[in-house]
Amino acid sequence: MTSIDQAPAAATAHSPAAGAPLLELDSVACEYKLDGGGRFRAVNGVSLQLGRSEVLGLVGESGCGKSTLAKLICGLEKPADGTVTFDGHPVRALGLKKRAKELLGIQMVFQNPYASLNPRRRIRDQLDDALALNPDGGWTVESLLDAVDLPADSAQRYSHSFSGGQRQRIAIARALAAGPKVLVGDEPIASLDAFLQTRIARMMRDLAIDSGASMIFISHDLSVVRDIADRVAVMEAGRIVEVAPTDQIWNDPQHPYTKKLLAAIPKVDGKGIIPGSD
Amino acid sequence: MSTISIRDLNLSVTAGKKTTHILKDVSFDLEAGRITGVAGASGSGKTQTGLAVMGLSPAGAELSGSIDFDGVELVGMPAKQHNRLRGVQLSMVFQDPASAFHPMLTVGDQITDHLRHHQKVSKKDALAKAVEILGRTRVPHPKEAVKKYPHQFSGGQLQRIAFASAIICDPKVLIADEPTTALDVTVQAGILRLLRELCDDLDLAVLLVTHDFGVLSSVADTIVVMKNGVVVETGEREAVITAPQHEYTRSLIESLPGAEVSP
């Protein structure tokens, strides 16, 4: 993966307020309308900061609001309350508008690699679209494919001829091509098998950090998050209940919910013990 | 004696002019009251082994060797005869509970369909049995649950319903293919506990297909490790996990964050 060295542009990007966090969420909330009236607060008063060249893992059970939070960060949902600030710029809901130029530094890798690539266009064309956003990034289609361990002839093919793991790598290459400062992965490994999961997650981390970006990595798989995150935020029912460095979360969890989650991971010790309780 | 005895099972699939060997001389046993876990990466043939027992090998598949089920040979068994075993004596639970059910039929209809077909019980009796079985797999409010549709349940509850459907005809063999992969860890623990209970209480011979050594470490009694259609290691749970004999098993376990293997 030598080609990573060719992408220094993102690393040296200027910032209006050096020292300030790259991404800041201040008491953000998001509500959905329910059928038959009423509102459901999927995200409730979340404050988070993401530093430069940092990998933040976001964990929690399904339905806790992880994906809604990712959408808020990308401007795909409108906050009911609070603000999201990226590199000094407020992130507003996109609606049907084109993404503002200063917000192009936020790029997302989605959960389902079968749905996130266009089936009717060659891989080259899809990567070229992203490269056009960041022509000074130093990437080419070939170097991107090489960075994600795919053969160069993949560029001429369509997404249907790739496996799930390969498609997810293409999606990662595409996000990388745009020169992100924040890479948001919303369960990017959930549809892959276990051995691939660890590999793809590590690849995402290495590529993001080497190109000078930060990453928010959302997953319900705690062991993978432990493997790649610098800090971990634990989310329960729309709220962040604990944020701490990864080692501290694992060795000395403070919040009862964090303790419960960790206790539910089966240990690979061969003892035949089923973890936790229902 | 083993409930299922697989010996030198070979499976090849021919598509056009190309023949792919999916299973090569696979041999292992499933015993009543024990969970046999099959581990391996995707494409290792672990799912195809389970499907071969069910008689659900893909079209154009060539199966040879032997699968002995209580003295009955399953390899080469006519489809009609296999149909009489499938869902009754041999049952299966799949990975994704959301796609395992028909979205427009009630849960009660779906989990009693095979019961009524095979055992000719009345609709009323079948529903009564369904309520009982849903209670056994700890689906909340079983009486109301039989009237509901799949979208009204969470993933973990649907998987409990899938287990209910699998055991409603009192099978001898249960094949669970990645039953917890789509679920959160906290829900997974509950499903694993259920699997262990069903295996012990009903004396089922369980084949648990999974890539997760954490899952195998908590519930499997015997572990079979497969690679590229070949069984590379078979042994007792603790021995395989703490002192793997084969290099491939060791690499699989070491690839897991947090796993500890004695050198």
Coordinates of C-alpha atoms in Angstrom, one line a residue:
Chain A
M1 CA 0.0 0.0 0.0
T2 CA 2.7 2.5 -1.0
S3 CA 0.3 4.7 -2.9
I4 CA -1.0 6.3 0.3
D5 CA 2.1 8.4 0.4
Q6 CA 1.0 10.1 -2.8
A7 CA -1.9 11.8 -1.0
P8 CA -0.5 14.5 1.2
A9 CA -3.0 17.2 0.3
A10 CA -5.6 16.3 2.8
A11 CA -3.1 16.2 5.6
T12 CA -1.9 19.7 5.1
A13 CA -5.2 21.3 4.5
H14 CA -5.5 24.6 6.3
S15 CA -8.0 25.1 9.1
P16 CA -9.6 28.4 10.2
A17 CA -9.1 27.7 13.9
A18 CA -6.1 25.5 14.5
G19 CA -6.3 23.6 17.8
A20 CA -10.1 23.5 17.6
P21 CA -11.7 20.1 17.2
L22 CA -12.2 19.0 13.6
L23 CA -15.8 18.1 14.2
E24 CA -17.9 19.2 17.1
L25 CA -21.4 18.2 18.0
D26 CA -23.1 20.4 20.6
S27 CA -26.2 19.1 22.3
V28 CA -27.6 17.7 19.0
A29 CA -31.0 16.1 18.9
C30 CA -33.0 14.6 16.1
E31 CA -36.7 13.6 16.0
Y32 CA -38.7 11.5 13.7
K33 CA -42.5 11.8 13.3
L34 CA -44.3 8.6 14.3
D35 CA -47.3 7.1 12.5
G36 CA -50.4 8.4 14.1
G37 CA -48.9 11.5 15.6
G38 CA -46.2 11.9 18.2
R39 CA -42.5 12.2 17.9
F40 CA -39.6 9.9 18.6
R41 CA -36.3 11.4 19.7
A42 CA -33.7 9.1 18.1
V43 CA -30.8 11.3 19.1
N44 CA -31.1 13.3 22.3
G45 CA -28.6 15.9 23.5
V46 CA -25.4 14.4 22.0
S47 CA -22.2 16.4 22.5
L48 CA -19.1 14.9 20.9
Q49 CA -15.8 16.1 19.6
L50 CA -13.5 14.6 17.0
G51 CA -9.9 15.6 16.9
R52 CA -7.5 15.5 14.0
S53 CA -6.1 12.1 12.9
E54 CA -8.3 10.4 15.4
V55 CA -10.5 7.3 15.1
L56 CA -13.6 7.5 17.2
G57 CA -15.6 4.3 17.6
L58 CA -19.3 4.6 18.1
V59 CA -21.0 1.6 19.6
G60 CA -24.5 0.6 20.8
E61 CA -27.3 -1.8 20.2
S62 CA -29.6 -1.6 17.1
G63 CA -32.1 1.2 17.4
C64 CA -29.9 3.3 19.8
G65 CA -29.5 6.1 17.2
K66 CA -26.0 5.4 15.9
S67 CA -27.1 5.7 12.2
T68 CA -29.2 8.8 12.8
L69 CA -26.1 10.4 14.4
A70 CA -24.1 9.6 11.4
K71 CA -26.7 11.1 9.1
L72 CA -26.7 14.3 11.3
I73 CA -23.0 14.6 10.9
C74 CA -23.3 14.3 7.1
G75 CA -26.2 16.7 6.9
L76 CA -28.6 14.0 5.8
E77 CA -30.9 14.7 8.7
K78 CA -32.1 18.0 10.1
P79 CA -31.2 18.5 13.8
A80 CA -34.2 19.3 16.0
D81 CA -31.8 21.0 18.4
G82 CA -28.2 21.8 18.8
T83 CA -25.4 22.3 16.2
V84 CA -22.9 20.3 14.2
T85 CA -19.7 22.2 13.3
F86 CA -17.1 20.8 10.8
D87 CA -13.8 22.6 10.6
G88 CA -15.4 25.9 11.6
H89 CA -18.4 25.6 9.3
P90 CA -21.9 24.8 10.5
V91 CA -23.3 21.6 9.0
R92 CA -26.9 22.2 7.9
A93 CA -29.3 19.7 6.5
L94 CA -28.8 19.2 2.8
G95 CA -32.3 18.7 1.7
L96 CA -32.3 18.7 -2.1
K97 CA -29.4 21.1 -2.3
K98 CA -25.9 20.4 -3.4
R99 CA -23.4 19.9 -0.7
A100 CA -21.5 23.1 0.2
K101 CA -17.9 23.0 -0.9
E102 CA -16.5 23.4 2.6
L103 CA -18.4 20.4 3.7
L104 CA -17.0 18.0 1.0
G105 CA -14.4 17.0 3.6
I106 CA -17.1 14.8 5.2
Q107 CA -17.4 11.5 3.4
M108 CA -19.4 8.4 4.2
V109 CA -19.1 4.7 3.7
F110 CA -22.4 3.0 4.1
Q111 CA -23.5 -0.3 5.5
N112 CA -24.7 -2.0 2.4
P113 CA -22.0 -2.2 -0.4
Y114 CA -24.7 -3.8 -2.7
A115 CA -26.8 -0.6 -2.6
S116 CA -24.1 2.1 -2.4
L117 CA -22.5 1.5 -5.8
N118 CA -24.2 2.3 -9.1
P119 CA -24.8 -1.0 -10.9
R120 CA -24.8 0.5 -14.3
R121 CA -21.6 2.4 -14.3
R122 CA -18.0 1.1 -14.4
I123 CA -15.9 1.3 -11.3
R124 CA -13.6 3.8 -13.0
D125 CA -16.4 6.2 -13.7
Q126 CA -17.6 6.1 -10.1
L127 CA -14.1 6.7 -8.8
D128 CA -13.5 9.5 -11.3
D129 CA -16.6 11.3 -9.9
A130 CA -15.1 11.4 -6.5
L131 CA -11.6 12.3 -7.8
A132 CA -13.2 15.3 -9.6
L133 CA -14.0 16.7 -6.1
N134 CA -10.4 16.6 -5.1
P135 CA -8.2 16.9 -8.1
D136 CA -5.2 17.9 -6.0
G137 CA -5.3 14.8 -3.8
G138 CA -2.6 13.0 -5.7
W139 CA -4.8 9.9 -6.2
T140 CA -5.5 8.2 -9.5
V141 CA -8.0 5.4 -10.1
E142 CA -5.1 2.9 -10.2
S143 CA -3.5 4.1 -7.0
L144 CA -6.9 4.0 -5.2
L145 CA -7.5 0.4 -6.3
D146 CA -4.0 -0.5 -5.3
A147 CA -4.5 1.1 -1.9
V148 CA -7.6 -1.1 -1.2
D149 CA -5.8 -4.2 -2.6
L150 CA -7.9 -4.6 -5.7
P151 CA -6.4 -5.5 -9.1
A152 CA -6.0 -2.6 -11.6
D153 CA -8.4 -4.3 -14.1
S154 CA -11.2 -3.8 -11.6
A155 CA -11.6 -0.3 -13.0
Q156 CA -13.2 -1.6 -16.2
R157 CA -15.7 -3.8 -14.4
Y158 CA -19.2 -3.3 -13.0
S159 CA -20.1 -3.7 -9.3
H160 CA -22.0 -6.9 -9.9
S161 CA -18.8 -8.8 -10.6
F162 CA -17.4 -8.1 -7.1
S163 CA -18.0 -9.9 -3.8
G164 CA -19.4 -8.0 -0.8
G165 CA -16.0 -7.4 0.6
Q166 CA -14.6 -6.2 -2.7
R167 CA -17.5 -3.8 -3.2
Q168 CA -17.0 -2.3 0.3
R169 CA -13.4 -1.7 -0.6
I170 CA -14.5 0.1 -3.7
A171 CA -16.8 2.2 -1.6
I172 CA -13.9 3.0 0.7
A173 CA -11.7 3.9 -2.3
R174 CA -14.4 6.2 -3.5
A175 CA -14.8 8.0 -0.2
L176 CA -11.0 8.3 0.0
A177 CA -10.7 9.8 -3.5
A178 CA -12.7 12.8 -2.5
G179 CA -10.0 13.8 0.0
P180 CA -12.0 13.5 3.2
K181 CA -11.0 15.1 6.5
V182 CA -13.7 13.0 8.3
L183 CA -14.5 9.6 7.1
V184 CA -17.8 8.3 8.5
G185 CA -18.3 4.6 8.4
D186 CA -21.9 3.6 9.3
E187 CA -21.6 -0.2 10.0
P188 CA -19.3 -0.5 7.0
I189 CA -18.4 -4.1 8.0
A190 CA -21.7 -5.4 9.2
S191 CA -22.5 -7.3 5.9
L192 CA -19.0 -8.9 5.7
D193 CA -17.8 -12.2 7.2
A194 CA -15.7 -12.1 10.4
F195 CA -12.3 -12.4 9.0
L196 CA -12.9 -9.8 6.4
Q197 CA -14.5 -7.6 9.0
T198 CA -11.3 -7.2 10.9
R199 CA -9.3 -6.8 7.7
I200 CA -11.5 -4.1 6.2
A201 CA -11.8 -2.2 9.4
R202 CA -8.0 -2.1 9.8
M203 CA -7.7 -1.0 6.2
M204 CA -10.1 1.8 6.7
R205 CA -8.2 3.0 9.7
D206 CA -4.8 2.9 8.0
L207 CA -6.0 4.6 4.9
A208 CA -7.8 7.4 6.8
I209 CA -4.9 8.1 9.2
D210 CA -2.3 7.9 6.5
S211 CA -4.1 10.4 4.3
G212 CA -4.5 12.7 7.3
A213 CA -8.1 12.2 7.9
S214 CA -10.1 11.4 11.0
M215 CA -12.7 8.6 11.2
I216 CA -15.9 7.9 13.0
F217 CA -16.5 4.2 12.9
I218 CA -19.9 3.0 13.8
S219 CA -20.4 -0.6 14.6
H220 CA -22.3 -3.0 16.9
D221 CA -19.3 -5.2 16.8
L222 CA -17.3 -4.2 19.9
S223 CA -14.3 -6.3 19.3
V224 CA -13.6 -4.7 15.9
V225 CA -14.0 -1.2 17.4
R226 CA -11.6 -2.2 20.2
D227 CA -9.1 -3.1 17.5
I228 CA -9.1 0.1 15.5
A229 CA -10.5 3.0 17.6
D230 CA -8.5 5.5 19.7
R231 CA -11.5 6.6 21.6
V232 CA -14.9 5.0 22.0
A233 CA -18.3 6.6 22.5
V234 CA -21.0 4.3 23.9
M235 CA -24.6 5.2 22.9
E236 CA -27.8 4.0 24.5
A237 CA -31.3 5.1 23.6
G238 CA -30.2 8.3 21.8
R239 CA -27.7 9.4 24.4
I240 CA -24.0 9.1 24.7
V241 CA -23.5 7.4 28.0
E242 CA -19.7 7.2 28.1
V243 CA -16.8 8.5 26.0
A244 CA -13.3 7.4 26.9
P245 CA -10.0 6.1 25.4
T246 CA -10.4 2.6 24.0
D247 CA -8.3 0.9 26.6
Q248 CA -10.1 2.6 29.4
I249 CA -13.5 1.6 28.1
W250 CA -12.4 -2.0 28.0
N251 CA -10.4 -2.2 31.2
D252 CA -12.4 0.2 33.4
P253 CA -15.9 0.8 32.1
Q254 CA -17.8 3.3 34.2
H255 CA -21.3 3.3 33.0
P256 CA -23.5 0.2 33.8
Y257 CA -24.6 0.0 30.1
T258 CA -21.0 -0.2 28.9
K259 CA -20.4 -2.9 31.5
K260 CA -23.5 -4.8 30.3
L261 CA -22.4 -4.6 26.6
L262 CA -18.9 -5.8 27.3
A263 CA -20.1 -8.6 29.5
A264 CA -22.3 -9.9 26.6
I265 CA -19.3 -10.6 24.3
P266 CA -18.5 -14.3 24.3
K267 CA -15.0 -15.0 25.4
V268 CA -12.8 -17.2 23.2
D269 CA -11.6 -19.3 26.0
G270 CA -13.2 -22.7 25.2
K271 CA -14.9 -22.8 28.6
G272 CA -18.4 -23.2 27.3
I273 CA -19.8 -20.2 29.2
I274 CA -22.7 -18.2 27.6
P275 CA -22.1 -14.6 28.6
G276 CA -24.4 -12.2 30.4
S277 CA -28.2 -12.5 30.9
D278 CA -31.1 -11.6 28.7
Chain B
M1 CA -24.3 -44.1 18.0
S2 CA -24.3 -40.8 16.2
T3 CA -27.5 -39.3 14.9
I4 CA -25.8 -38.2 11.8
S5 CA -22.6 -39.7 10.4
I6 CA -21.0 -37.9 7.5
R7 CA -18.3 -39.9 5.7
D8 CA -16.2 -38.8 2.8
L9 CA -18.7 -36.4 1.6
N10 CA -17.9 -34.8 -1.8
L11 CA -19.8 -32.1 -3.5
S12 CA -19.1 -30.6 -6.8
V13 CA -21.1 -28.1 -8.8
T14 CA -21.0 -27.9 -12.6
A15 CA -22.0 -24.6 -14.2
G16 CA -21.4 -24.6 -17.9
K17 CA -18.1 -26.3 -18.6
K18 CA -16.6 -25.5 -15.2
T19 CA -16.8 -27.9 -12.3
T20 CA -16.1 -26.6 -8.8
H21 CA -15.3 -29.0 -5.9
I22 CA -17.0 -27.4 -2.9
L23 CA -16.6 -30.3 -0.4
K24 CA -13.7 -32.7 -0.4
D25 CA -13.9 -35.9 1.7
V26 CA -15.7 -34.2 4.6
S27 CA -16.3 -36.6 7.6
F28 CA -17.7 -35.8 11.0
D29 CA -20.6 -36.9 13.3
L30 CA -23.5 -35.1 14.9
E31 CA -24.6 -36.6 18.2
A32 CA -27.9 -36.2 20.1
G33 CA -27.7 -33.7 22.9
R34 CA -24.5 -32.2 21.6
I35 CA -23.8 -29.0 19.6
T36 CA -21.3 -29.5 16.8
G37 CA -19.9 -26.2 15.6
V38 CA -18.5 -25.9 12.1
A39 CA -16.1 -22.9 11.7
G40 CA -14.5 -21.5 8.6
A41 CA -14.2 -18.4 6.5
S42 CA -16.8 -17.7 3.8
G43 CA -16.4 -20.1 0.9
S44 CA -15.0 -22.9 3.1
G45 CA -18.1 -25.1 2.5
K46 CA -19.5 -25.0 6.0
T47 CA -22.9 -23.9 4.9
Q48 CA -23.0 -26.4 2.0
T49 CA -22.3 -29.2 4.4
G50 CA -25.4 -28.2 6.3
L51 CA -27.5 -27.8 3.2
A52 CA -26.3 -31.3 2.0
V53 CA -27.8 -32.8 5.1
M54 CA -31.0 -31.0 4.4
G55 CA -31.0 -32.2 0.8
L56 CA -30.9 -28.6 -0.3
S57 CA -27.7 -28.7 -2.4
P58 CA -27.7 -26.3 -5.3
A59 CA -29.0 -27.2 -8.8
G60 CA -26.3 -29.1 -10.8
A61 CA -24.6 -30.4 -7.7
E62 CA -23.0 -33.8 -7.6
L63 CA -23.0 -35.4 -4.2
S64 CA -21.0 -38.5 -3.3
G65 CA -20.0 -40.2 -0.1
S66 CA -22.4 -40.9 2.8
I67 CA -24.6 -39.1 5.2
D68 CA -26.1 -41.7 7.5
F69 CA -29.1 -40.5 9.5
D70 CA -30.1 -43.2 12.1
G71 CA -29.4 -45.9 9.6
V72 CA -31.0 -44.1 6.6
E73 CA -28.7 -43.0 3.8
L74 CA -29.4 -39.4 2.8
V75 CA -27.0 -39.1 -0.1
G76 CA -28.9 -40.0 -3.3
M77 CA -32.2 -40.2 -1.5
P78 CA -35.1 -39.3 -3.8
A79 CA -36.4 -35.8 -3.4
K80 CA -39.8 -37.0 -2.4
Q81 CA -38.5 -39.1 0.4
H82 CA -36.2 -36.2 1.6
N83 CA -39.2 -34.0 1.7
R84 CA -40.8 -36.2 4.2
L85 CA -37.8 -35.8 6.6
R86 CA -37.2 -32.1 6.0
G87 CA -38.9 -29.9 8.5
V88 CA -40.0 -32.9 10.5
Q89 CA -36.8 -34.8 11.5
L90 CA -34.3 -32.5 10.0
S91 CA -34.9 -28.8 10.5
M92 CA -33.0 -25.6 9.9
V93 CA -32.6 -22.0 11.1
F94 CA -31.0 -19.4 8.9
Q95 CA -28.9 -16.3 9.4
D96 CA -31.2 -13.5 8.6
P97 CA -34.5 -13.8 10.5
A98 CA -36.0 -10.8 8.6
S99 CA -35.8 -12.7 5.3
A100 CA -36.7 -16.1 6.6
F101 CA -40.4 -15.3 7.0
H102 CA -43.1 -14.4 4.5
P103 CA -44.0 -10.8 5.2
M104 CA -47.7 -11.2 4.5
L105 CA -48.6 -14.3 6.5
T106 CA -49.1 -14.4 10.2
V107 CA -46.4 -15.9 12.4
G108 CA -49.0 -18.6 13.5
D109 CA -49.7 -19.6 9.9
Q110 CA -46.0 -19.9 9.0
I111 CA -44.8 -21.9 12.0
T112 CA -47.6 -24.4 11.8
D113 CA -47.6 -24.9 8.0
H114 CA -45.2 -27.8 8.0
L115 CA -46.8 -29.3 11.2
R116 CA -50.2 -29.4 9.5
H117 CA -48.8 -30.8 6.3
H118 CA -46.7 -33.5 7.8
Q119 CA -48.7 -34.5 10.9
K120 CA -52.2 -33.8 9.6
V121 CA -53.3 -32.0 12.7
S122 CA -56.3 -29.6 12.7
K123 CA -55.7 -25.9 12.4
K124 CA -56.9 -25.3 15.9
D125 CA -54.6 -27.9 17.4
A126 CA -51.7 -26.6 15.3
L127 CA -52.2 -23.1 16.7
A128 CA -52.4 -24.4 20.2
K129 CA -49.1 -26.2 19.7
A130 CA -47.7 -23.0 18.1
V131 CA -48.6 -21.0 21.2
E132 CA -46.9 -23.7 23.4
I133 CA -43.8 -23.8 21.3
L134 CA -43.5 -20.0 21.2
G135 CA -43.7 -20.0 24.9
R136 CA -40.9 -22.5 25.1
T137 CA -38.6 -20.4 22.9
R138 CA -39.6 -17.4 25.1
V139 CA -41.4 -15.2 22.6
P140 CA -43.2 -12.7 24.7
H141 CA -47.1 -13.0 24.8
P142 CA -47.3 -16.2 22.6
K143 CA -51.1 -16.0 22.3
E144 CA -51.0 -12.6 20.7
A145 CA -47.8 -13.4 18.8
V146 CA -49.4 -16.1 16.6
K147 CA -51.7 -13.5 15.1
K148 CA -49.0 -10.9 14.4
Y149 CA -46.9 -10.4 11.2
P150 CA -43.1 -10.7 11.0
H151 CA -42.5 -6.9 10.8
Q152 CA -44.1 -6.5 14.2
F153 CA -41.1 -8.3 15.8
S154 CA -37.5 -7.3 16.5
G155 CA -34.7 -9.4 14.9
G156 CA -34.0 -11.3 18.1
Q157 CA -37.7 -12.2 18.6
L158 CA -38.0 -13.3 15.0
Q159 CA -35.0 -15.6 15.5
R160 CA -36.8 -17.1 18.5
I161 CA -39.8 -17.6 16.3
A162 CA -37.6 -19.3 13.6
F163 CA -36.4 -21.7 16.3
A164 CA -40.0 -22.3 17.3
S165 CA -40.8 -23.2 13.7
A166 CA -37.8 -25.5 13.5
I167 CA -38.7 -27.5 16.6
I168 CA -42.4 -27.6 16.3
C169 CA -42.4 -31.1 14.6
D170 CA -40.0 -32.6 17.2
P171 CA -36.9 -33.0 15.0
K172 CA -33.9 -35.0 15.8
V173 CA -31.5 -32.8 13.9
L174 CA -31.3 -29.0 14.0
I175 CA -29.0 -27.1 11.6
A176 CA -28.4 -23.5 12.6
D177 CA -26.6 -21.5 10.0
E178 CA -25.0 -18.3 11.5
P179 CA -28.1 -17.9 13.7
T180 CA -26.7 -14.9 15.6
T181 CA -24.6 -13.1 13.0
A182 CA -27.2 -10.5 12.3
L183 CA -27.9 -9.7 15.9
D184 CA -26.5 -7.5 18.6
V185 CA -24.2 -9.1 21.3
T186 CA -26.8 -8.7 24.0
V187 CA -29.5 -10.4 21.9
Q188 CA -27.0 -13.0 20.7
A189 CA -26.4 -14.2 24.3
G190 CA -30.1 -14.9 24.7
I191 CA -30.3 -16.8 21.4
L192 CA -27.2 -18.9 22.3
R193 CA -28.8 -19.7 25.7
L194 CA -31.9 -20.8 23.9
L195 CA -30.0 -23.0 21.5
R196 CA -28.2 -24.7 24.4
E197 CA -31.5 -25.3 26.2
L198 CA -33.2 -26.7 23.2
C199 CA -30.3 -29.0 22.5
D200 CA -30.2 -30.3 26.1
D201 CA -33.9 -30.6 26.7
L202 CA -35.0 -32.1 23.4
D203 CA -31.9 -34.2 22.9
L204 CA -31.3 -32.5 19.5
A205 CA -28.2 -33.2 17.4
V206 CA -27.3 -29.6 16.5
L207 CA -25.0 -28.5 13.7
L208 CA -24.0 -24.9 14.4
V209 CA -22.4 -23.1 11.4
T210 CA -20.6 -19.9 12.3
H211 CA -17.5 -17.9 11.7
D212 CA -17.4 -16.6 15.3
F213 CA -15.1 -18.5 17.6
G214 CA -16.7 -16.5 20.5
V215 CA -20.0 -18.2 19.7
L216 CA -18.3 -21.6 19.4
S217 CA -16.5 -21.1 22.7
S218 CA -19.7 -20.5 24.5
V219 CA -22.0 -23.2 23.2
A220 CA -20.3 -25.8 20.9
D221 CA -19.3 -29.2 22.4
T222 CA -17.3 -30.3 19.4
I223 CA -15.6 -28.0 16.9
V224 CA -15.0 -28.8 13.2
V225 CA -12.8 -26.4 11.3
M226 CA -13.1 -26.2 7.6
K227 CA -11.0 -24.6 4.9
N228 CA -11.7 -24.7 1.2
G229 CA -14.1 -27.6 1.5
V230 CA -11.7 -29.7 3.6
V231 CA -12.0 -30.5 7.3
V232 CA -8.6 -29.4 8.8
E233 CA -9.3 -30.1 12.4
T234 CA -11.9 -31.8 14.6
G235 CA -11.9 -31.9 18.4
E236 CA -13.4 -31.0 21.7
R237 CA -14.2 -27.3 22.2
E238 CA -11.6 -26.5 24.8
A239 CA -8.8 -28.4 23.1
V240 CA -9.5 -26.8 19.7
I241 CA -9.7 -23.3 21.0
T242 CA -6.9 -23.3 23.6
A243 CA -4.4 -25.6 21.8
P244 CA -5.2 -25.7 18.1
Q245 CA -3.3 -28.4 16.2
H246 CA -3.6 -27.1 12.7
E247 CA -1.9 -23.9 11.6
Y248 CA -5.1 -22.6 9.9
T249 CA -7.2 -23.0 13.1
R250 CA -4.5 -21.1 15.0
S251 CA -4.5 -18.2 12.5
L252 CA -8.3 -18.0 12.6
I253 CA -8.3 -17.7 16.4
E254 CA -5.4 -15.4 16.5
S255 CA -7.1 -13.1 14.0
L256 CA -9.7 -12.4 16.6
P257 CA -9.1 -9.3 18.7
G258 CA -8.8 -10.3 22.3
A259 CA -8.4 -14.0 21.7
E260 CA -5.6 -15.7 23.6
V261 CA -4.0 -18.9 22.3
S262 CA -1.3 -20.7 24.2
P263 CA 1.9 -20.7 22.0

